[in-house]
Tab-separated table of C-alpha atoms in Angstrom:
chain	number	residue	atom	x	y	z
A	201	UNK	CA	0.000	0.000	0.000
A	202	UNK	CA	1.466	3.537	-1.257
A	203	UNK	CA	0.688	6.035	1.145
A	204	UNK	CA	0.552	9.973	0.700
A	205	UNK	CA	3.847	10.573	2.448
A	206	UNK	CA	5.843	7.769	-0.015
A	207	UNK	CA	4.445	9.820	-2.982
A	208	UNK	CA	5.840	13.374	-1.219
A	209	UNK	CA	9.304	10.889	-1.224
A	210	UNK	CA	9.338	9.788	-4.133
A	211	UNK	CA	8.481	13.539	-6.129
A	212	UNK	CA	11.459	14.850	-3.958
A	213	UNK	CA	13.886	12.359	-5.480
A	214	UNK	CA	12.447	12.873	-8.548
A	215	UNK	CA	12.594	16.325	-8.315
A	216	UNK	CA	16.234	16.590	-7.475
A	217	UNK	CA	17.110	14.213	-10.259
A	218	UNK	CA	15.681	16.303	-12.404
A	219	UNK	CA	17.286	19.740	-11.362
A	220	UNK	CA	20.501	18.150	-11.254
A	221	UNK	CA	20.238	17.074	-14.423
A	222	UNK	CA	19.510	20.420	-15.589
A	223	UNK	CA	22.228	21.671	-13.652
A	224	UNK	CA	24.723	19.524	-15.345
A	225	UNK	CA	23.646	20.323	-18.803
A	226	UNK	CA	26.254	22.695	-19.308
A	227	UNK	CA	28.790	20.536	-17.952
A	228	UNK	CA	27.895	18.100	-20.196
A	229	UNK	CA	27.798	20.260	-23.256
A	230	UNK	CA	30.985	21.304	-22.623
A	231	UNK	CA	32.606	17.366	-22.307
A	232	UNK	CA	30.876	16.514	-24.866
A	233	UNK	CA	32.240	19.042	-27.344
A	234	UNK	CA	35.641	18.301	-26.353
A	235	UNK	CA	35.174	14.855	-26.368
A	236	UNK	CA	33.927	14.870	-30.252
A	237	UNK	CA	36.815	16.937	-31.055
A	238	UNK	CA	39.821	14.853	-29.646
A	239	UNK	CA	38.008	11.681	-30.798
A	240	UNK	CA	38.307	13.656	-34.862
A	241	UNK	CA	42.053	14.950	-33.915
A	242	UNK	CA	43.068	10.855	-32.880
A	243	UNK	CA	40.689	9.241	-35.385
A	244	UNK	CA	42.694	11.250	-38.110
A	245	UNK	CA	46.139	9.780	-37.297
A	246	UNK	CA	45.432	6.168	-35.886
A	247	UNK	CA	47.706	3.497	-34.672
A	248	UNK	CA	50.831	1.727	-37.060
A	249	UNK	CA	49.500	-1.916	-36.140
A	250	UNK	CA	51.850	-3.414	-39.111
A	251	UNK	CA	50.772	-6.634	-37.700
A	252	UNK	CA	47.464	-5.908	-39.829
A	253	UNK	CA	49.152	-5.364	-42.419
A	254	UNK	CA	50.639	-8.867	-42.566
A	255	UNK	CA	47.250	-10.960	-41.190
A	256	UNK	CA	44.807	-8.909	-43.989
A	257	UNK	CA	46.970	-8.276	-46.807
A	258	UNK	CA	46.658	-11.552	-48.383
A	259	UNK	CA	42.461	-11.789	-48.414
A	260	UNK	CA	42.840	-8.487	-50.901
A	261	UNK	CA	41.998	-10.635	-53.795
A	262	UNK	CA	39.699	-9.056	-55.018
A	263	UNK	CA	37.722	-5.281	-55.219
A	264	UNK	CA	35.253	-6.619	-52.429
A	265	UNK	CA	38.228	-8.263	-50.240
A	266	UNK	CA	39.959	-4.521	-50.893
A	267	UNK	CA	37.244	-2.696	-49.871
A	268	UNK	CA	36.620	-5.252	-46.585
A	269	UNK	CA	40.457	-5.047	-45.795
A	270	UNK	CA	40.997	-1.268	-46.011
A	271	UNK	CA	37.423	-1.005	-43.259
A	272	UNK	CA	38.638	-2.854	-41.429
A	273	UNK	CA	42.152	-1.433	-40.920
A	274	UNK	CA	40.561	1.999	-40.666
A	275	UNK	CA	38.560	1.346	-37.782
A	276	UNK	CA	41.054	-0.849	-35.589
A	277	UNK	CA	43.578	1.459	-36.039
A	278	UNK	CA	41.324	3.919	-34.400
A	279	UNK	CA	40.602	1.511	-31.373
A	280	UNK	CA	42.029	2.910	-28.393
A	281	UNK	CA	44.486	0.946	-25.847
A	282	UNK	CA	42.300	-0.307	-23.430
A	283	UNK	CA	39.899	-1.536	-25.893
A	284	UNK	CA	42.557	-4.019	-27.028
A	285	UNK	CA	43.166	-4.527	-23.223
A	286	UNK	CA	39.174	-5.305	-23.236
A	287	UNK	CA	40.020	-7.934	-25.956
A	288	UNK	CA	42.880	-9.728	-24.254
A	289	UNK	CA	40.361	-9.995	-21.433
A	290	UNK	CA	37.625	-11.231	-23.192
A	291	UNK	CA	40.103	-13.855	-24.623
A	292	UNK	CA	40.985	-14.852	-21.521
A	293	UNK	CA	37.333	-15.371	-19.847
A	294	UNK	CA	36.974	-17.656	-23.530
A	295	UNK	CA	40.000	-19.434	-23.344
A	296	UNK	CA	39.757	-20.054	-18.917
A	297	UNK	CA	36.476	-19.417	-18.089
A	298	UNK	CA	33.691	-21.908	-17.419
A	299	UNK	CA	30.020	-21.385	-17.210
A	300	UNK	CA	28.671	-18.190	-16.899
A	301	UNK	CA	32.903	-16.959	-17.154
A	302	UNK	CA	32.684	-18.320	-20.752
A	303	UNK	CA	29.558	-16.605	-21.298
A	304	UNK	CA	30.429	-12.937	-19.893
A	305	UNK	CA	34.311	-13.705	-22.458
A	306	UNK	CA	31.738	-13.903	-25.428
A	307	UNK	CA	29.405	-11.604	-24.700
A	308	UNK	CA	31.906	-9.241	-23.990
A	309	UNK	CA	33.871	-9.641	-27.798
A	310	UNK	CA	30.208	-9.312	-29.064
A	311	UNK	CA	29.515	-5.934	-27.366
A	312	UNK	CA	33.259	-4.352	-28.050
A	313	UNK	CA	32.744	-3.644	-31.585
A	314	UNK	CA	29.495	-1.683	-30.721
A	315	UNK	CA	30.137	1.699	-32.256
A	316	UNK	CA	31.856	0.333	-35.291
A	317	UNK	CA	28.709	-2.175	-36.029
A	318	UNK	CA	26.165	0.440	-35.120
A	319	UNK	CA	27.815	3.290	-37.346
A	320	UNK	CA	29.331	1.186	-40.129
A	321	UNK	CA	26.403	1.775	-42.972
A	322	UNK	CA	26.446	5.321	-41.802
A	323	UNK	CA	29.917	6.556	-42.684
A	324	UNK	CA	29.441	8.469	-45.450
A	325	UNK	CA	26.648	10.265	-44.101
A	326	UNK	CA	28.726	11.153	-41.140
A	327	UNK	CA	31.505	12.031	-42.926
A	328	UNK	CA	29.555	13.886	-46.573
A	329	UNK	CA	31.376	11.496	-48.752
A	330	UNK	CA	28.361	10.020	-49.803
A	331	UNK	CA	28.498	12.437	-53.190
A	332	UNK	CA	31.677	10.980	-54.226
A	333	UNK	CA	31.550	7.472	-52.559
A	334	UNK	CA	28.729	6.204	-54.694
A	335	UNK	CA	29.542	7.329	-57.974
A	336	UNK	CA	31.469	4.261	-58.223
A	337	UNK	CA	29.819	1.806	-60.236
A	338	UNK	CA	28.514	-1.473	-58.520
A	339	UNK	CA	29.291	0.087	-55.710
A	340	UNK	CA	26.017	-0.054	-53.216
A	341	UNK	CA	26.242	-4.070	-53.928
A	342	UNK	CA	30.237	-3.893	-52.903
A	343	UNK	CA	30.377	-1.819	-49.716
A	344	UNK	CA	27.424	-3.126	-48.082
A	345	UNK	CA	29.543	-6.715	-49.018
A	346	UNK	CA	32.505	-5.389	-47.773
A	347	UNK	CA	31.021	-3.834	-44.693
A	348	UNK	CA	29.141	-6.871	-43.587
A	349	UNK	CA	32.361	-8.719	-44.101
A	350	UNK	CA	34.579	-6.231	-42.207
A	351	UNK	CA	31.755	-6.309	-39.000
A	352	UNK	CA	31.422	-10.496	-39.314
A	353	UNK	CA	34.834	-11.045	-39.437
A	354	UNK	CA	35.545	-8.863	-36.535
A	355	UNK	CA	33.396	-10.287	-34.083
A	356	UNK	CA	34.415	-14.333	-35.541
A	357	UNK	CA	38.330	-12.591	-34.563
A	358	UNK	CA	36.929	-11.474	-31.376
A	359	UNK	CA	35.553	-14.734	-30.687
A	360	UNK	CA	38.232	-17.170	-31.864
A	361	UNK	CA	39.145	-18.745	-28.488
A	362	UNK	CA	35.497	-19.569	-27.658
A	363	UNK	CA	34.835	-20.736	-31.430
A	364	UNK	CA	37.875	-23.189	-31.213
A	365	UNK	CA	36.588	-24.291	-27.378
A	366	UNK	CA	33.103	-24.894	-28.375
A	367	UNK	CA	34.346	-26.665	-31.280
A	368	UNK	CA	36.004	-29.317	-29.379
A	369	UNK	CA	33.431	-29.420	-26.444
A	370	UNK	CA	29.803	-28.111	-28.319
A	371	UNK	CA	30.149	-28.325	-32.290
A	372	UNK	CA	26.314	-26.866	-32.490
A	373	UNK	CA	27.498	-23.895	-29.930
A	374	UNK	CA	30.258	-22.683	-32.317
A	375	UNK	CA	27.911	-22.692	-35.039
A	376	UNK	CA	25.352	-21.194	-32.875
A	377	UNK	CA	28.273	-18.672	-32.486
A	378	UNK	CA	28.944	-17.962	-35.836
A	379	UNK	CA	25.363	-17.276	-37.026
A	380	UNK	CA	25.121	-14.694	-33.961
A	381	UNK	CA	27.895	-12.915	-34.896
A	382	UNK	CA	26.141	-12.813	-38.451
A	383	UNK	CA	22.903	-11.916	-37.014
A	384	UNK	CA	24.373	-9.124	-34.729
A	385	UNK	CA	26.194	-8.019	-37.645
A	386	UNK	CA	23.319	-7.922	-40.294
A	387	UNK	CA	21.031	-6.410	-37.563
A	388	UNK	CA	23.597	-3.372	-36.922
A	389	UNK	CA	23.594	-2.789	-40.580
A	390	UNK	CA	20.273	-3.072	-41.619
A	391	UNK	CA	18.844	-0.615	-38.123
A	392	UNK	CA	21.238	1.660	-39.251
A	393	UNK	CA	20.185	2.539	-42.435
A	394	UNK	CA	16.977	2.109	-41.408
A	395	UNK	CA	16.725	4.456	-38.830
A	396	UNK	CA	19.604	6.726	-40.156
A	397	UNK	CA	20.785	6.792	-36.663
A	398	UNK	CA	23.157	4.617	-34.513
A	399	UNK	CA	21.601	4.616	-31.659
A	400	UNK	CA	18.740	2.232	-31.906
A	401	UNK	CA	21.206	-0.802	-32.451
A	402	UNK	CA	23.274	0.508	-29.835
A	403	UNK	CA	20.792	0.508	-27.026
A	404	UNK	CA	19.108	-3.034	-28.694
A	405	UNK	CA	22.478	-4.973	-27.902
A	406	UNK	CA	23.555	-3.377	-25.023
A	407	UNK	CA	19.930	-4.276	-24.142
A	408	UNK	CA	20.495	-8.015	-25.046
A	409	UNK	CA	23.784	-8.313	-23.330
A	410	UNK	CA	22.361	-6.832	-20.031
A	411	UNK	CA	19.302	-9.528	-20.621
A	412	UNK	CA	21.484	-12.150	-20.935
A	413	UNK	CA	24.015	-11.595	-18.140
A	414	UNK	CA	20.623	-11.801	-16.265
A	415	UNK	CA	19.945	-15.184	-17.172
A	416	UNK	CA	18.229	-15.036	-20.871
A	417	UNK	CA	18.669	-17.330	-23.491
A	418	UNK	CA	18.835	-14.711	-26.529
A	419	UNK	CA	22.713	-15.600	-26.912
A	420	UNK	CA	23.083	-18.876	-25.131
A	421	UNK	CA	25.567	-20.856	-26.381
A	422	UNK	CA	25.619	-23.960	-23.599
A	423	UNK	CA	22.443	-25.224	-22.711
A	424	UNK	CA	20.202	-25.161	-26.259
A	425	UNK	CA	22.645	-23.895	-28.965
A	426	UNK	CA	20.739	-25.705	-31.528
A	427	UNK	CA	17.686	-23.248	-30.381
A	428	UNK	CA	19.538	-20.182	-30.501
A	429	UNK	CA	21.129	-21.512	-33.634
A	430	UNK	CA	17.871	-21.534	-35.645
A	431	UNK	CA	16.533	-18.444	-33.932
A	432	UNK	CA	19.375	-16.255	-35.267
A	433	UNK	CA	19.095	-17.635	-38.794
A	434	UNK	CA	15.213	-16.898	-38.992
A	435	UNK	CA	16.529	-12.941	-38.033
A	436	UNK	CA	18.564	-12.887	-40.828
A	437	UNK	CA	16.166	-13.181	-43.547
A	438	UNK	CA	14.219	-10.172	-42.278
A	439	UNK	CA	17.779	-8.222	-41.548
A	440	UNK	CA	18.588	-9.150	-45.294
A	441	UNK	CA	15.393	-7.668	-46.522
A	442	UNK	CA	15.138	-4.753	-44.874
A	443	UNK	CA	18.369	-3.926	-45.681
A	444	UNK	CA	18.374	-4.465	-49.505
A	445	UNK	CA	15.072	-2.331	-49.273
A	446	UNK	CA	17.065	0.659	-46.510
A	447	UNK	CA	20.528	0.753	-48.192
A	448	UNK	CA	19.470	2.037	-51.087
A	449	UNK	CA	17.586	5.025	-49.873
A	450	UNK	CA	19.950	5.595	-47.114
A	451	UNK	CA	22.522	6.147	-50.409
A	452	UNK	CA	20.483	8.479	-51.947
């Protein structure tokens, strides 16, 4: 039973919530601005990382493998320290972890490449290279190849350790993994340029990752892969087509 006096409580909080927030919008502002600007000044010189050069060189075979290579050298050479520090330790929870360890190593190479998965199909309207991007003939079917390719094979590198483990212990969990990491890929591409805007895919698997440290199935891998296998494959179909339907416009 709510009484009269739990309402008067609960206004206050909400009250002071609310004024602080409005006191901090200056703050705010202010980080934010200088935030956006030192992430353009590091984003325009990037990390060396010559070891890239030497693992994706050799898949440039052809104007799709190009295309796949040079995004994804342009967006981990932007990747800050610790998120390769994030990487060695979602390795490690793949490679020693057991249970819900294993779990939080996967999840956690699935969620790293959020901004580059959310903002991927959006580039060139970020950037206004869109004018001169897709004057290039073929070249809506090519970079939404390329860019699905770049995203996919990011989260399979992510994910090696677990996809060799669940290979030797689960064979229907490592494909289960594989066709997430398609799903989550296809799904980041096709909200995108649906929505023109990053943000719904961003809060949609940060959502599902928060779910599923919780105890939901959506990305279980251990205890019914072959259902989460077959779930993630129907979501690609509708991914596919709403994509081939978005991209286009999205170009325009």
């Amino acid at each position: 039973q709510v009484r009269g006096m739990d309402l008067v409580g609960r206004a206050l909080w909400m009250a002071f919530a609310l004024g602080g927030v409005l006191l901090a919008a200056p703050v705010l502002d202010w980080a934010a601005a200088r935030g956006s600007t030192s992430a353009r000044t590091r984003s325009a010189a990037g990390a060396n990382l010559r070891w890239l050069d030497l693992l994706l060189d050799p898949l440039q075979g052809n104007p799709v493998g190009r295309l796949a290579v040079a995004e994804s050298k342009m967006v981990l050479r932007q990747r800050r320290w610790w998120w390769w520090l994030a990487a060695l330790v979602a390795f490690g929870l793949q490679v020693f972890g057991s249970g819900r360890g294993f779990e939080a190593g996967m999840l956690l190479a699935w969620i790293l490449p959020l901004d580059i998965l959310a903002r991927g199909i959006l580039r060139e309207n970020d950037n206004g290279t869109g004018g001169l991007v897709f004057t290039a003939p073929s070249i809506l079917r090519r970079l939404l190849t390329a860019r699905f390719l770049a995203g996919f094979g990011l989260l399979l590198a992510l994910t090696v350790p677990g996809l060799l483990r669940l290979a030797v212990i689960a064979p229907i969990g490592a494909l289960a993994a594989i066709i997430i990491a398609a799903s989550i890929t296809a799904w980041g591409l096709c909200l995108g340029a649906l929505c023109r805007n990053a943000r719904p895919f961003e809060l949609l698997l940060v959502g599902a990752v928060y779910a599923c440290l919780q105890g939901a199935t959506l990305l279980d891998l251990l205890h019914d892969p072959q259902r989460t296998a077959l779930g993630h494959a129907a979501m690609l179909l509708p991914a596919a087509l709403l994509l081939a339907w978005s991209w286009p416009r999205l170009a325009r």
